Amino acid sequence: GAGVSQSPSNKVTEKGKDVELRCDPISGHTALYWYRQSLGQGLEFLIYFQGNSAPDKSGLPSDRFSAERTGGSVSTLTIQRTQQEDSAVYLCASSGRTSGMSRLYNEQFFGPGTRLTVL
Amino acid sequence: GIQVEQSPPDLILQEGANSTLRCNFSDSVNNLQWFHQNPWGQLINLFYIPSGTKQNGRLSATTVATERYSLLYISSSQTTDSGVYFCAANYGGATNKLIFGTGTLLAVQP
């Protein structure tokens, strides 16, 4: 597609329920990232996928968070047993691939985000 | 730890005025991007500028990598320029993750 797409755009859930958020990267982009934006923490990195390499999960805040990327394209971020502090906007980004300082590979493009509200 | 700091935190301008937003980063960068977050929350790419100067219409940006700062210039501001401006830096390594500053909230009044 023309840009990064995410679904749903809004999600309201009850505390304790599981949620799945979806990201479709720009076609041909091999790198995919999840970030979240919350009032108290600003924009923070969650997880990074690059091709078939093992993902960098260093930003995931707890073991309730997991993500997978199927077929090197679509990614799903899953939050189990949601808590109120998980309420945030979850943003997905993609880039060509990481290779030195080339803009072609490094510039990240963001989707519109999923606004998650945990009641 | 690695930090990205932006100033000013907020700014109010009259339409037509010019402004300069600053981004300081704590180490040499592999990638530096400027974004505009519009009222609907979408992050719009403005510049990819790890070094040097670029211009795009009324906007321009300069990164002085050796002194670890970047500047975003907005000239002849318009009400549609309102929103939050973020800079974000990638410091290389195994992950291409961006570390974001806290943003500058810009309000352009008619």
mmCIF file with all atom_site columns, C-alpha atoms in Angstrom:
data_model
loop_
_atom_site.group_PDB
_atom_site.id
_atom_site.type_symbol
_atom_site.label_atom_id
_atom_site.label_alt_id
_atom_site.label_comp_id
_atom_site.label_asym_id
_atom_site.label_entity_id
_atom_site.label_seq_id
_atom_site.pdbx_PDB_ins_code
_atom_site.Cartn_x
_atom_site.Cartn_y
_atom_site.Cartn_z
_atom_site.occupancy
_atom_site.B_iso_or_equiv
_atom_site.pdbx_formal_charge
_atom_site.auth_seq_id
_atom_site.auth_comp_id
_atom_site.auth_asym_id
_atom_site.auth_atom_id
_atom_site.pdbx_PDB_model_num
ATOM 1   C CA . GLY A 1 1   ? 0.000   0.000   0.000  1.00 0.00 ? 1   GLY A CA 1
ATOM 2   C CA . ALA A 1 2   ? 0.914   3.646   -0.094 1.00 0.00 ? 2   ALA A CA 1
ATOM 3   C CA . GLY A 1 3   ? 1.680   3.928   3.602  1.00 0.00 ? 3   GLY A CA 1
ATOM 4   C CA . VAL A 1 4   ? 1.751   2.062   6.881  1.00 0.00 ? 4   VAL A CA 1
ATOM 5   C CA . SER A 1 5   ? -1.719  0.998   7.956  1.00 0.00 ? 5   SER A CA 1
ATOM 6   C CA . GLN A 1 6   ? -2.910  -0.053  11.401 1.00 0.00 ? 6   GLN A CA 1
ATOM 7   C CA . SER A 1 7   ? -6.077  -1.553  12.760 1.00 0.00 ? 7   SER A CA 1
ATOM 8   C CA . PRO A 1 8   ? -8.198  -0.993  14.652 1.00 0.00 ? 8   PRO A CA 1
ATOM 9   C CA . SER A 1 9   ? -7.915  2.778   14.887 1.00 0.00 ? 9   SER A CA 1
ATOM 10  C CA . ASN A 1 10  ? -9.525  2.705   18.333 1.00 0.00 ? 10  ASN A CA 1
ATOM 11  C CA . LYS A 1 11  ? -9.898  -0.084  20.854 1.00 0.00 ? 11  LYS A CA 1
ATOM 12  C CA . VAL A 1 12  ? -11.680 0.057   24.169 1.00 0.00 ? 12  VAL A CA 1
ATOM 13  C CA . THR A 1 13  ? -11.309 -2.961  26.405 1.00 0.00 ? 13  THR A CA 1
ATOM 14  C CA . GLU A 1 14  ? -11.856 -3.998  29.989 1.00 0.00 ? 14  GLU A CA 1
ATOM 15  C CA . LYS A 1 15  ? -9.034  -4.565  32.400 1.00 0.00 ? 15  LYS A CA 1
ATOM 16  C CA . GLY A 1 16  ? -7.817  -8.146  32.239 1.00 0.00 ? 16  GLY A CA 1
ATOM 17  C CA . LYS A 1 17  ? -8.826  -8.792  28.635 1.00 0.00 ? 17  LYS A CA 1
ATOM 18  C CA . ASP A 1 18  ? -6.356  -9.567  25.827 1.00 0.00 ? 18  ASP A CA 1
ATOM 19  C CA . VAL A 1 19  ? -6.043  -7.318  22.777 1.00 0.00 ? 19  VAL A CA 1
ATOM 20  C CA . GLU A 1 20  ? -4.417  -7.669  19.366 1.00 0.00 ? 20  GLU A CA 1
ATOM 21  C CA . LEU A 1 21  ? -3.223  -4.742  17.300 1.00 0.00 ? 21  LEU A CA 1
ATOM 22  C CA . ARG A 1 22  ? -2.308  -5.092  13.655 1.00 0.00 ? 22  ARG A CA 1
ATOM 23  C CA . CYS A 1 23  ? 0.235   -3.341  11.453 1.00 0.00 ? 23  CYS A CA 1
ATOM 24  C CA . ASP A 1 24  ? 0.685   -3.505  7.682  1.00 0.00 ? 24  ASP A CA 1
ATOM 25  C CA . PRO A 1 25  ? 4.040   -1.984  6.706  1.00 0.00 ? 25  PRO A CA 1
ATOM 26  C CA . ILE A 1 26  ? 4.867   -0.230  3.466  1.00 0.00 ? 26  ILE A CA 1
ATOM 27  C CA . SER A 1 27  ? 5.217   -2.800  0.721  1.00 0.00 ? 27  SER A CA 1
ATOM 28  C CA . GLY A 1 28  ? 8.831   -3.879  0.324  1.00 0.00 ? 28  GLY A CA 1
ATOM 29  C CA . HIS A 1 29  ? 9.970   -2.547  3.689  1.00 0.00 ? 29  HIS A CA 1
ATOM 30  C CA . THR A 1 30  ? 11.872  -5.203  5.593  1.00 0.00 ? 30  THR A CA 1
ATOM 31  C CA . ALA A 1 31  ? 12.154  -3.441  8.950  1.00 0.00 ? 31  ALA A CA 1
ATOM 32  C CA . LEU A 1 32  ? 9.132   -2.965  11.223 1.00 0.00 ? 32  LEU A CA 1
ATOM 33  C CA . TYR A 1 33  ? 8.906   -1.213  14.586 1.00 0.00 ? 33  TYR A CA 1
ATOM 34  C CA . TRP A 1 34  ? 6.327   -0.784  17.308 1.00 0.00 ? 34  TRP A CA 1
ATOM 35  C CA . TYR A 1 35  ? 6.284   2.302   19.518 1.00 0.00 ? 35  TYR A CA 1
ATOM 36  C CA . ARG A 1 36  ? 3.773   3.636   21.977 1.00 0.00 ? 36  ARG A CA 1
ATOM 37  C CA . GLN A 1 37  ? 2.848   7.152   22.947 1.00 0.00 ? 37  GLN A CA 1
ATOM 38  C CA . SER A 1 38  ? 1.456   7.834   26.377 1.00 0.00 ? 38  SER A CA 1
ATOM 39  C CA . LEU A 1 39  ? 1.026   10.999  28.416 1.00 0.00 ? 39  LEU A CA 1
ATOM 40  C CA . GLY A 1 40  ? 3.526   10.097  31.066 1.00 0.00 ? 40  GLY A CA 1
ATOM 41  C CA . GLN A 1 41  ? 6.198   8.431   28.936 1.00 0.00 ? 41  GLN A CA 1
ATOM 42  C CA . GLY A 1 42  ? 6.142   10.214  25.582 1.00 0.00 ? 42  GLY A CA 1
ATOM 43  C CA . LEU A 1 43  ? 7.059   8.168   22.513 1.00 0.00 ? 43  LEU A CA 1
ATOM 44  C CA . GLU A 1 44  ? 8.935   5.000   23.373 1.00 0.00 ? 44  GLU A CA 1
ATOM 45  C CA . PHE A 1 45  ? 10.276  2.066   21.407 1.00 0.00 ? 45  PHE A CA 1
ATOM 46  C CA . LEU A 1 46  ? 8.763   -1.374  22.019 1.00 0.00 ? 46  LEU A CA 1
ATOM 47  C CA . ILE A 1 47  ? 10.048  -3.936  19.511 1.00 0.00 ? 47  ILE A CA 1
ATOM 48  C CA . TYR A 1 48  ? 11.888  -4.164  16.181 1.00 0.00 ? 48  TYR A CA 1
ATOM 49  C CA . PHE A 1 49  ? 11.770  -6.770  13.415 1.00 0.00 ? 49  PHE A CA 1
ATOM 50  C CA . GLN A 1 50  ? 14.331  -6.958  10.617 1.00 0.00 ? 50  GLN A CA 1
ATOM 51  C CA . GLY A 1 51  ? 13.858  -9.603  7.961  1.00 0.00 ? 51  GLY A CA 1
ATOM 52  C CA . ASN A 1 52  ? 14.320  -13.103 9.354  1.00 0.00 ? 52  ASN A CA 1
ATOM 53  C CA . SER A 1 53  ? 16.530  -11.993 12.235 1.00 0.00 ? 53  SER A CA 1
ATOM 54  C CA . ALA A 1 54  ? 15.471  -12.461 15.825 1.00 0.00 ? 54  ALA A CA 1
ATOM 55  C CA . PRO A 1 55  ? 13.425  -9.440  16.921 1.00 0.00 ? 55  PRO A CA 1
ATOM 56  C CA . ASP A 1 56  ? 14.787  -6.878  19.364 1.00 0.00 ? 56  ASP A CA 1
ATOM 57  C CA . LYS A 1 57  ? 12.290  -7.003  22.228 1.00 0.00 ? 57  LYS A CA 1
ATOM 58  C CA . SER A 1 58  ? 14.266  -4.768  24.558 1.00 0.00 ? 58  SER A CA 1
ATOM 59  C CA . GLY A 1 59  ? 11.542  -2.109  24.759 1.00 0.00 ? 59  GLY A CA 1
ATOM 60  C CA . LEU A 1 60  ? 8.642   -4.350  25.760 1.00 0.00 ? 60  LEU A CA 1
ATOM 61  C CA . PRO A 1 61  ? 7.516   -3.184  29.218 1.00 0.00 ? 61  PRO A CA 1
ATOM 62  C CA . SER A 1 62  ? 6.447   -6.569  30.569 1.00 0.00 ? 62  SER A CA 1
ATOM 63  C CA . ASP A 1 63  ? 5.972   -10.204 29.597 1.00 0.00 ? 63  ASP A CA 1
ATOM 64  C CA . ARG A 1 64  ? 2.294   -9.445  28.964 1.00 0.00 ? 64  ARG A CA 1
ATOM 65  C CA . PHE A 1 65  ? 3.431   -7.839  25.699 1.00 0.00 ? 65  PHE A CA 1
ATOM 66  C CA . SER A 1 66  ? 4.406   -9.897  22.680 1.00 0.00 ? 66  SER A CA 1
ATOM 67  C CA . ALA A 1 67  ? 4.593   -9.381  18.953 1.00 0.00 ? 67  ALA A CA 1
ATOM 68  C CA . GLU A 1 68  ? 5.019   -11.474 15.875 1.00 0.00 ? 68  GLU A CA 1
ATOM 69  C CA . ARG A 1 69  ? 5.585   -10.804 12.228 1.00 0.00 ? 69  ARG A CA 1
ATOM 70  C CA . THR A 1 70  ? 4.277   -13.326 9.765  1.00 0.00 ? 70  THR A CA 1
ATOM 71  C CA . GLY A 1 71  ? 5.806   -13.812 6.353  1.00 0.00 ? 71  GLY A CA 1
ATOM 72  C CA . GLY A 1 72  ? 8.046   -10.808 6.793  1.00 0.00 ? 72  GLY A CA 1
ATOM 73  C CA . SER A 1 73  ? 5.128   -8.428  6.356  1.00 0.00 ? 73  SER A CA 1
ATOM 74  C CA . VAL A 1 74  ? 2.129   -7.992  8.664  1.00 0.00 ? 74  VAL A CA 1
ATOM 75  C CA . SER A 1 75  ? 2.794   -7.727  12.390 1.00 0.00 ? 75  SER A CA 1
ATOM 76  C CA . THR A 1 76  ? 0.534   -8.258  15.389 1.00 0.00 ? 76  THR A CA 1
ATOM 77  C CA . LEU A 1 77  ? 1.176   -6.785  18.826 1.00 0.00 ? 77  LEU A CA 1
ATOM 78  C CA . THR A 1 78  ? -0.610  -8.692  21.577 1.00 0.00 ? 78  THR A CA 1
ATOM 79  C CA . ILE A 1 79  ? -1.192  -7.418  25.086 1.00 0.00 ? 79  ILE A CA 1
ATOM 80  C CA . GLN A 1 80  ? -2.434  -10.018 27.541 1.00 0.00 ? 80  GLN A CA 1
ATOM 81  C CA . ARG A 1 81  ? -4.368  -9.269  30.714 1.00 0.00 ? 81  ARG A CA 1
ATOM 82  C CA . THR A 1 82  ? -4.502  -5.563  29.924 1.00 0.00 ? 82  THR A CA 1
ATOM 83  C CA . GLN A 1 83  ? -3.996  -3.030  32.701 1.00 0.00 ? 83  GLN A CA 1
ATOM 84  C CA . GLN A 1 84  ? -5.072  0.603   32.837 1.00 0.00 ? 84  GLN A CA 1
ATOM 85  C CA . GLU A 1 85  ? -1.473  1.743   32.444 1.00 0.00 ? 85  GLU A CA 1
ATOM 86  C CA . ASP A 1 86  ? -1.445  0.078   29.015 1.00 0.00 ? 86  ASP A CA 1
ATOM 87  C CA . SER A 1 87  ? -3.755  2.816   27.743 1.00 0.00 ? 87  SER A CA 1
ATOM 88  C CA . ALA A 1 88  ? -1.822  4.647   25.039 1.00 0.00 ? 88  ALA A CA 1
ATOM 89  C CA . VAL A 1 89  ? -1.542  5.130   21.310 1.00 0.00 ? 89  VAL A CA 1
ATOM 90  C CA . TYR A 1 90  ? 0.367   2.263   19.732 1.00 0.00 ? 90  TYR A CA 1
ATOM 91  C CA . LEU A 1 91  ? 2.290   3.282   16.633 1.00 0.00 ? 91  LEU A CA 1
ATOM 92  C CA . CYS A 1 92  ? 3.845   1.104   13.990 1.00 0.00 ? 92  CYS A CA 1
ATOM 93  C CA . ALA A 1 93  ? 6.614   2.182   11.639 1.00 0.00 ? 93  ALA A CA 1
ATOM 94  C CA . SER A 1 94  ? 8.548   0.609   8.792  1.00 0.00 ? 94  SER A CA 1
ATOM 95  C CA . SER A 1 95  ? 11.752  1.308   6.909  1.00 0.00 ? 95  SER A CA 1
ATOM 96  C CA . GLY A 1 96  ? 13.651  -0.178  3.993  1.00 0.00 ? 96  GLY A CA 1
ATOM 97  C CA . ARG A 1 97  ? 16.268  -1.956  6.018  1.00 0.00 ? 97  ARG A CA 1
ATOM 98  C CA . THR A 1 98  ? 19.123  -0.957  8.223  1.00 0.00 ? 98  THR A CA 1
ATOM 99  C CA . SER A 1 99  ? 22.269  -0.348  6.271  1.00 0.00 ? 99  SER A CA 1
ATOM 100 C CA . GLY A 1 100 ? 24.657  2.387   7.263  1.00 0.00 ? 100 GLY A CA 1
ATOM 101 C CA . MET A 1 101 ? 23.372  5.925   7.010  1.00 0.00 ? 101 MET A CA 1
ATOM 102 C CA . SER A 1 102 ? 21.416  5.611   3.794  1.00 0.00 ? 102 SER A CA 1
ATOM 103 C CA . ARG A 1 103 ? 18.122  7.450   3.928  1.00 0.00 ? 103 ARG A CA 1
ATOM 104 C CA . LEU A 1 104 ? 16.632  4.835   1.618  1.00 0.00 ? 104 LEU A CA 1
ATOM 105 C CA . TYR A 1 105 ? 17.078  2.259   4.313  1.00 0.00 ? 105 TYR A CA 1
ATOM 106 C CA . ASN A 1 106 ? 16.880  4.137   7.562  1.00 0.00 ? 106 ASN A CA 1
ATOM 107 C CA . GLU A 1 107 ? 14.033  6.615   7.274  1.00 0.00 ? 107 GLU A CA 1
ATOM 108 C CA . GLN A 1 108 ? 11.072  5.391   9.304  1.00 0.00 ? 108 GLN A CA 1
ATOM 109 C CA . PHE A 1 109 ? 7.487   6.014   8.261  1.00 0.00 ? 109 PHE A CA 1
ATOM 110 C CA . PHE A 1 110 ? 4.673   5.784   10.771 1.00 0.00 ? 110 PHE A CA 1
ATOM 111 C CA . GLY A 1 111 ? 1.124   4.533   10.624 1.00 0.00 ? 111 GLY A CA 1
ATOM 112 C CA . PRO A 1 112 ? -1.857  6.413   12.090 1.00 0.00 ? 112 PRO A CA 1
ATOM 113 C CA . GLY A 1 113 ? -1.745  4.437   15.326 1.00 0.00 ? 113 GLY A CA 1
ATOM 114 C CA . THR A 1 114 ? -4.217  2.477   17.429 1.00 0.00 ? 114 THR A CA 1
ATOM 115 C CA . ARG A 1 115 ? -5.635  4.294   20.446 1.00 0.00 ? 115 ARG A CA 1
ATOM 116 C CA . LEU A 1 116 ? -6.067  1.740   23.223 1.00 0.00 ? 116 LEU A CA 1
ATOM 117 C CA . THR A 1 117 ? -8.212  2.537   26.232 1.00 0.00 ? 117 THR A CA 1
ATOM 118 C CA . VAL A 1 118 ? -8.321  0.077   29.110 1.00 0.00 ? 118 VAL A CA 1
ATOM 119 C CA . LEU A 1 119 ? -11.248 0.652   31.446 1.00 0.00 ? 119 LEU A CA 1
ATOM 120 C CA . GLY B 2 1   ? 21.661  7.192   29.088 1.00 0.00 ? 1   GLY B CA 1
ATOM 121 C CA . ILE B 2 2   ? 21.097  8.348   25.552 1.00 0.00 ? 2   ILE B CA 1
ATOM 122 C CA . GLN B 2 3   ? 18.905  11.431  25.499 1.00 0.00 ? 3   GLN B CA 1
ATOM 123 C CA . VAL B 2 4   ? 17.169  13.680  23.020 1.00 0.00 ? 4   VAL B CA 1
ATOM 124 C CA . GLU B 2 5   ? 16.133  17.079  24.312 1.00 0.00 ? 5   GLU B CA 1
ATOM 125 C CA . GLN B 2 6   ? 13.939  19.607  22.565 1.00 0.00 ? 6   GLN B CA 1
ATOM 126 C CA . SER B 2 7   ? 13.332  23.276  23.161 1.00 0.00 ? 7   SER B CA 1
ATOM 127 C CA . PRO B 2 8   ? 11.227  25.228  23.646 1.00 0.00 ? 8   PRO B CA 1
ATOM 128 C CA . PRO B 2 9   ? 8.551   22.908  25.078 1.00 0.00 ? 9   PRO B CA 1
ATOM 129 C CA . ASP B 2 10  ? 5.833   25.119  23.687 1.00 0.00 ? 10  ASP B CA 1
ATOM 130 C CA . LEU B 2 11  ? 5.579   28.115  21.407 1.00 0.00 ? 11  LEU B CA 1
ATOM 131 C CA . ILE B 2 12  ? 2.813   30.497  20.372 1.00 0.00 ? 12  ILE B CA 1
ATOM 132 C CA . LEU B 2 13  ? 3.206   32.434  17.133 1.00 0.00 ? 13  LEU B CA 1
ATOM 133 C CA . GLN B 2 14  ? 1.192   34.863  15.108 1.00 0.00 ? 14  GLN B CA 1
ATOM 134 C CA . GLU B 2 15  ? 0.565   33.793  11.556 1.00 0.00 ? 15  GLU B CA 1
ATOM 135 C CA . GLY B 2 16  ? 3.413   34.927  9.334  1.00 0.00 ? 16  GLY B CA 1
ATOM 136 C CA . ALA B 2 17  ? 6.085   34.789  12.028 1.00 0.00 ? 17  ALA B CA 1
ATOM 137 C CA . ASN B 2 18  ? 9.265   32.695  11.840 1.00 0.00 ? 18  ASN B CA 1
ATOM 138 C CA . SER B 2 19  ? 10.495  30.248  14.448 1.00 0.00 ? 19  SER B CA 1
ATOM 139 C CA . THR B 2 20  ? 13.405  27.976  15.290 1.00 0.00 ? 20  THR B CA 1
ATOM 140 C CA . LEU B 2 21  ? 13.040  24.699  17.151 1.00 0.00 ? 21  LEU B CA 1
ATOM 141 C CA . ARG B 2 22  ? 16.076  23.016  18.636 1.00 0.00 ? 22  ARG B CA 1
ATOM 142 C CA . CYS B 2 23  ? 17.001  19.383  19.249 1.00 0.00 ? 23  CYS B CA 1
ATOM 143 C CA . ASN B 2 24  ? 20.052  18.352  21.282 1.00 0.00 ? 24  ASN B CA 1
ATOM 144 C CA . PHE B 2 25  ? 21.268  14.773  21.295 1.00 0.00 ? 25  PHE B CA 1
ATOM 145 C CA . SER B 2 26  ? 23.758  13.156  23.607 1.00 0.00 ? 26  SER B CA 1
ATOM 146 C CA . ASP B 2 27  ? 25.874  11.068  21.213 1.00 0.00 ? 27  ASP B CA 1
ATOM 147 C CA . SER B 2 28  ? 26.771  10.804  17.536 1.00 0.00 ? 28  SER B CA 1
ATOM 148 C CA . VAL B 2 29  ? 23.765  9.722   15.502 1.00 0.00 ? 29  VAL B CA 1
ATOM 149 C CA . ASN B 2 30  ? 23.206  7.359   12.611 1.00 0.00 ? 30  ASN B CA 1
ATOM 150 C CA . ASN B 2 31  ? 19.877  8.906   11.765 1.00 0.00 ? 31  ASN B CA 1
ATOM 151 C CA . LEU B 2 32  ? 17.962  11.993  12.819 1.00 0.00 ? 32  LEU B CA 1
ATOM 152 C CA . GLN B 2 33  ? 14.407  12.681  11.797 1.00 0.00 ? 33  GLN B CA 1
ATOM 153 C CA . TRP B 2 34  ? 12.002  15.573  12.334 1.00 0.00 ? 34  TRP B CA 1
ATOM 154 C CA . PHE B 2 35  ? 8.277   14.868  12.474 1.00 0.00 ? 35  PHE B CA 1
ATOM 155 C CA . HIS B 2 36  ? 5.127   16.936  12.715 1.00 0.00 ? 36  HIS B CA 1
ATOM 156 C CA . GLN B 2 37  ? 2.311   15.302  14.659 1.00 0.00 ? 37  GLN B CA 1
ATOM 157 C CA . ASN B 2 38  ? -0.947  16.675  13.383 1.00 0.00 ? 38  ASN B CA 1
ATOM 158 C CA . PRO B 2 39  ? -4.103  17.100  15.506 1.00 0.00 ? 39  PRO B CA 1
ATOM 159 C CA . TRP B 2 40  ? -5.224  13.591  14.517 1.00 0.00 ? 40  TRP B CA 1
ATOM 160 C CA . GLY B 2 41  ? -2.036  12.085  15.917 1.00 0.00 ? 41  GLY B CA 1
ATOM 161 C CA . GLN B 2 42  ? -0.388  11.162  12.620 1.00 0.00 ? 42  GLN B CA 1
ATOM 162 C CA . LEU B 2 43  ? 3.399   11.535  12.564 1.00 0.00 ? 43  LEU B CA 1
ATOM 163 C CA . ILE B 2 44  ? 4.336   13.199  9.309  1.00 0.00 ? 44  ILE B CA 1
ATOM 164 C CA . ASN B 2 45  ? 7.914   12.973  8.095  1.00 0.00 ? 45  ASN B CA 1
ATOM 165 C CA . LEU B 2 46  ? 9.533   16.361  7.648  1.00 0.00 ? 46  LEU B CA 1
ATOM 166 C CA . PHE B 2 47  ? 13.244  15.670  7.327  1.00 0.00 ? 47  PHE B CA 1
ATOM 167 C CA . TYR B 2 48  ? 15.725  12.835  7.447  1.00 0.00 ? 48  TYR B CA 1
ATOM 168 C CA . ILE B 2 49  ? 18.854  14.775  8.359  1.00 0.00 ? 49  ILE B CA 1
ATOM 169 C CA . PRO B 2 50  ? 21.748  13.077  10.181 1.00 0.00 ? 50  PRO B CA 1
ATOM 170 C CA . SER B 2 51  ? 23.949  15.964  9.011  1.00 0.00 ? 51  SER B CA 1
ATOM 171 C CA . GLY B 2 52  ? 23.889  19.026  6.804  1.00 0.00 ? 52  GLY B CA 1
ATOM 172 C CA . THR B 2 53  ? 21.072  21.309  5.713  1.00 0.00 ? 53  THR B CA 1
ATOM 173 C CA . LYS B 2 54  ? 17.869  20.599  3.827  1.00 0.00 ? 54  LYS B CA 1
ATOM 174 C CA . GLN B 2 55  ? 14.958  22.731  2.741  1.00 0.00 ? 55  GLN B CA 1
ATOM 175 C CA . ASN B 2 56  ? 11.393  21.879  1.846  1.00 0.00 ? 56  ASN B CA 1
ATOM 176 C CA . GLY B 2 57  ? 9.208   24.873  1.089  1.00 0.00 ? 57  GLY B CA 1
ATOM 177 C CA . ARG B 2 58  ? 8.831   27.035  4.178  1.00 0.00 ? 58  ARG B CA 1
ATOM 178 C CA . LEU B 2 59  ? 10.640  24.499  6.318  1.00 0.00 ? 59  LEU B CA 1
ATOM 179 C CA . SER B 2 60  ? 14.340  23.878  6.575  1.00 0.00 ? 60  SER B CA 1
ATOM 180 C CA . ALA B 2 61  ? 16.550  21.912  8.923  1.00 0.00 ? 61  ALA B CA 1
ATOM 181 C CA . THR B 2 62  ? 20.200  21.886  9.849  1.00 0.00 ? 62  THR B CA 1
ATOM 182 C CA . THR B 2 63  ? 22.056  19.225  11.804 1.00 0.00 ? 63  THR B CA 1
ATOM 183 C CA . VAL B 2 64  ? 25.523  19.929  13.152 1.00 0.00 ? 64  VAL B CA 1
ATOM 184 C CA . ALA B 2 65  ? 26.556  16.407  14.008 1.00 0.00 ? 65  ALA B CA 1
ATOM 185 C CA . THR B 2 66  ? 29.891  17.362  15.584 1.00 0.00 ? 66  THR B CA 1
ATOM 186 C CA . GLU B 2 67  ? 28.103  19.644  18.056 1.00 0.00 ? 67  GLU B CA 1
ATOM 187 C CA . ARG B 2 68  ? 25.172  17.264  18.540 1.00 0.00 ? 68  ARG B CA 1
ATOM 188 C CA . TYR B 2 69  ? 22.249  19.480  17.702 1.00 0.00 ? 69  TYR B CA 1
ATOM 189 C CA . SER B 2 70  ? 19.675  19.989  15.004 1.00 0.00 ? 70  SER B CA 1
ATOM 190 C CA . LEU B 2 71  ? 17.499  22.997  14.216 1.00 0.00 ? 71  LEU B CA 1
ATOM 191 C CA . LEU B 2 72  ? 14.149  23.145  12.467 1.00 0.00 ? 72  LEU B CA 1
ATOM 192 C CA . TYR B 2 73  ? 13.224  26.486  10.913 1.00 0.00 ? 73  TYR B CA 1
ATOM 193 C CA . ILE B 2 74  ? 9.648   27.409  10.106 1.00 0.00 ? 74  ILE B CA 1
ATOM 194 C CA . SER B 2 75  ? 9.220   30.549  8.059  1.00 0.00 ? 75  SER B CA 1
ATOM 195 C CA . SER B 2 76  ? 6.023   32.508  7.396  1.00 0.00 ? 76  SER B CA 1
ATOM 196 C CA . SER B 2 77  ? 4.090   30.238  9.736  1.00 0.00 ? 77  SER B CA 1
ATOM 197 C CA . GLN B 2 78  ? 0.512   29.252  8.968  1.00 0.00 ? 78  GLN B CA 1
ATOM 198 C CA . THR B 2 79  ? -2.250  27.983  11.224 1.00 0.00 ? 79  THR B CA 1
ATOM 199 C CA . THR B 2 80  ? -1.862  24.560  9.609  1.00 0.00 ? 80  THR B CA 1
ATOM 200 C CA . ASP B 2 81  ? 1.668   24.391  11.049 1.00 0.00 ? 81  ASP B CA 1
ATOM 201 C CA . SER B 2 82  ? 0.160   23.979  14.522 1.00 0.00 ? 82  SER B CA 1
ATOM 202 C CA . GLY B 2 83  ? 0.812   20.703  16.307 1.00 0.00 ? 83  GLY B CA 1
ATOM 203 C CA . VAL B 2 84  ? 3.682   18.953  18.002 1.00 0.00 ? 84  VAL B CA 1
ATOM 204 C CA . TYR B 2 85  ? 7.129   18.763  16.420 1.00 0.00 ? 85  TYR B CA 1
ATOM 205 C CA . PHE B 2 86  ? 9.336   15.848  17.385 1.00 0.00 ? 86  PHE B CA 1
ATOM 206 C CA . CYS B 2 87  ? 12.924  15.081  16.653 1.00 0.00 ? 87  CYS B CA 1
ATOM 207 C CA . ALA B 2 88  ? 14.086  11.513  16.965 1.00 0.00 ? 88  ALA B CA 1
ATOM 208 C CA . ALA B 2 89  ? 17.551  10.027  16.825 1.00 0.00 ? 89  ALA B CA 1
ATOM 209 C CA . ASN B 2 90  ? 18.938  6.614   16.072 1.00 0.00 ? 90  ASN B CA 1
ATOM 210 C CA . TYR B 2 91  ? 22.319  5.847   17.540 1.00 0.00 ? 91  TYR B CA 1
ATOM 211 C CA . GLY B 2 92  ? 23.086  2.777   15.454 1.00 0.00 ? 92  GLY B CA 1
ATOM 212 C CA . GLY B 2 93  ? 23.916  -0.626  16.801 1.00 0.00 ? 93  GLY B CA 1
ATOM 213 C CA . ALA B 2 94  ? 21.855  -3.727  16.228 1.00 0.00 ? 94  ALA B CA 1
ATOM 214 C CA . THR B 2 95  ? 18.556  -1.896  16.436 1.00 0.00 ? 95  THR B CA 1
ATOM 215 C CA . ASN B 2 96  ? 17.456  1.006   14.297 1.00 0.00 ? 96  ASN B CA 1
ATOM 216 C CA . LYS B 2 97  ? 15.124  2.246   17.017 1.00 0.00 ? 97  LYS B CA 1
ATOM 217 C CA . LEU B 2 98  ? 14.396  5.933   17.259 1.00 0.00 ? 98  LEU B CA 1
ATOM 218 C CA . ILE B 2 99  ? 14.700  7.771   20.555 1.00 0.00 ? 99  ILE B CA 1
ATOM 219 C CA . PHE B 2 100 ? 12.246  10.644  20.615 1.00 0.00 ? 100 PHE B CA 1
ATOM 220 C CA . GLY B 2 101 ? 12.485  14.009  22.249 1.00 0.00 ? 101 GLY B CA 1
ATOM 221 C CA . THR B 2 102 ? 9.579   15.314  24.304 1.00 0.00 ? 102 THR B CA 1
ATOM 222 C CA . GLY B 2 103 ? 8.417   17.553  21.482 1.00 0.00 ? 103 GLY B CA 1
ATOM 223 C CA . THR B 2 104 ? 7.641   21.223  20.924 1.00 0.00 ? 104 THR B CA 1
ATOM 224 C CA . LEU B 2 105 ? 3.960   22.169  20.969 1.00 0.00 ? 105 LEU B CA 1
ATOM 225 C CA . LEU B 2 106 ? 3.424   24.912  18.393 1.00 0.00 ? 106 LEU B CA 1
ATOM 226 C CA . ALA B 2 107 ? 0.279   27.011  18.180 1.00 0.00 ? 107 ALA B CA 1
ATOM 227 C CA . VAL B 2 108 ? -0.022  29.441  15.284 1.00 0.00 ? 108 VAL B CA 1
ATOM 228 C CA . GLN B 2 109 ? -2.727  32.008  15.797 1.00 0.00 ? 109 GLN B CA 1
ATOM 229 C CA . PRO B 2 110 ? -4.490  33.782  12.928 1.00 0.00 ? 110 PRO B CA 1
#
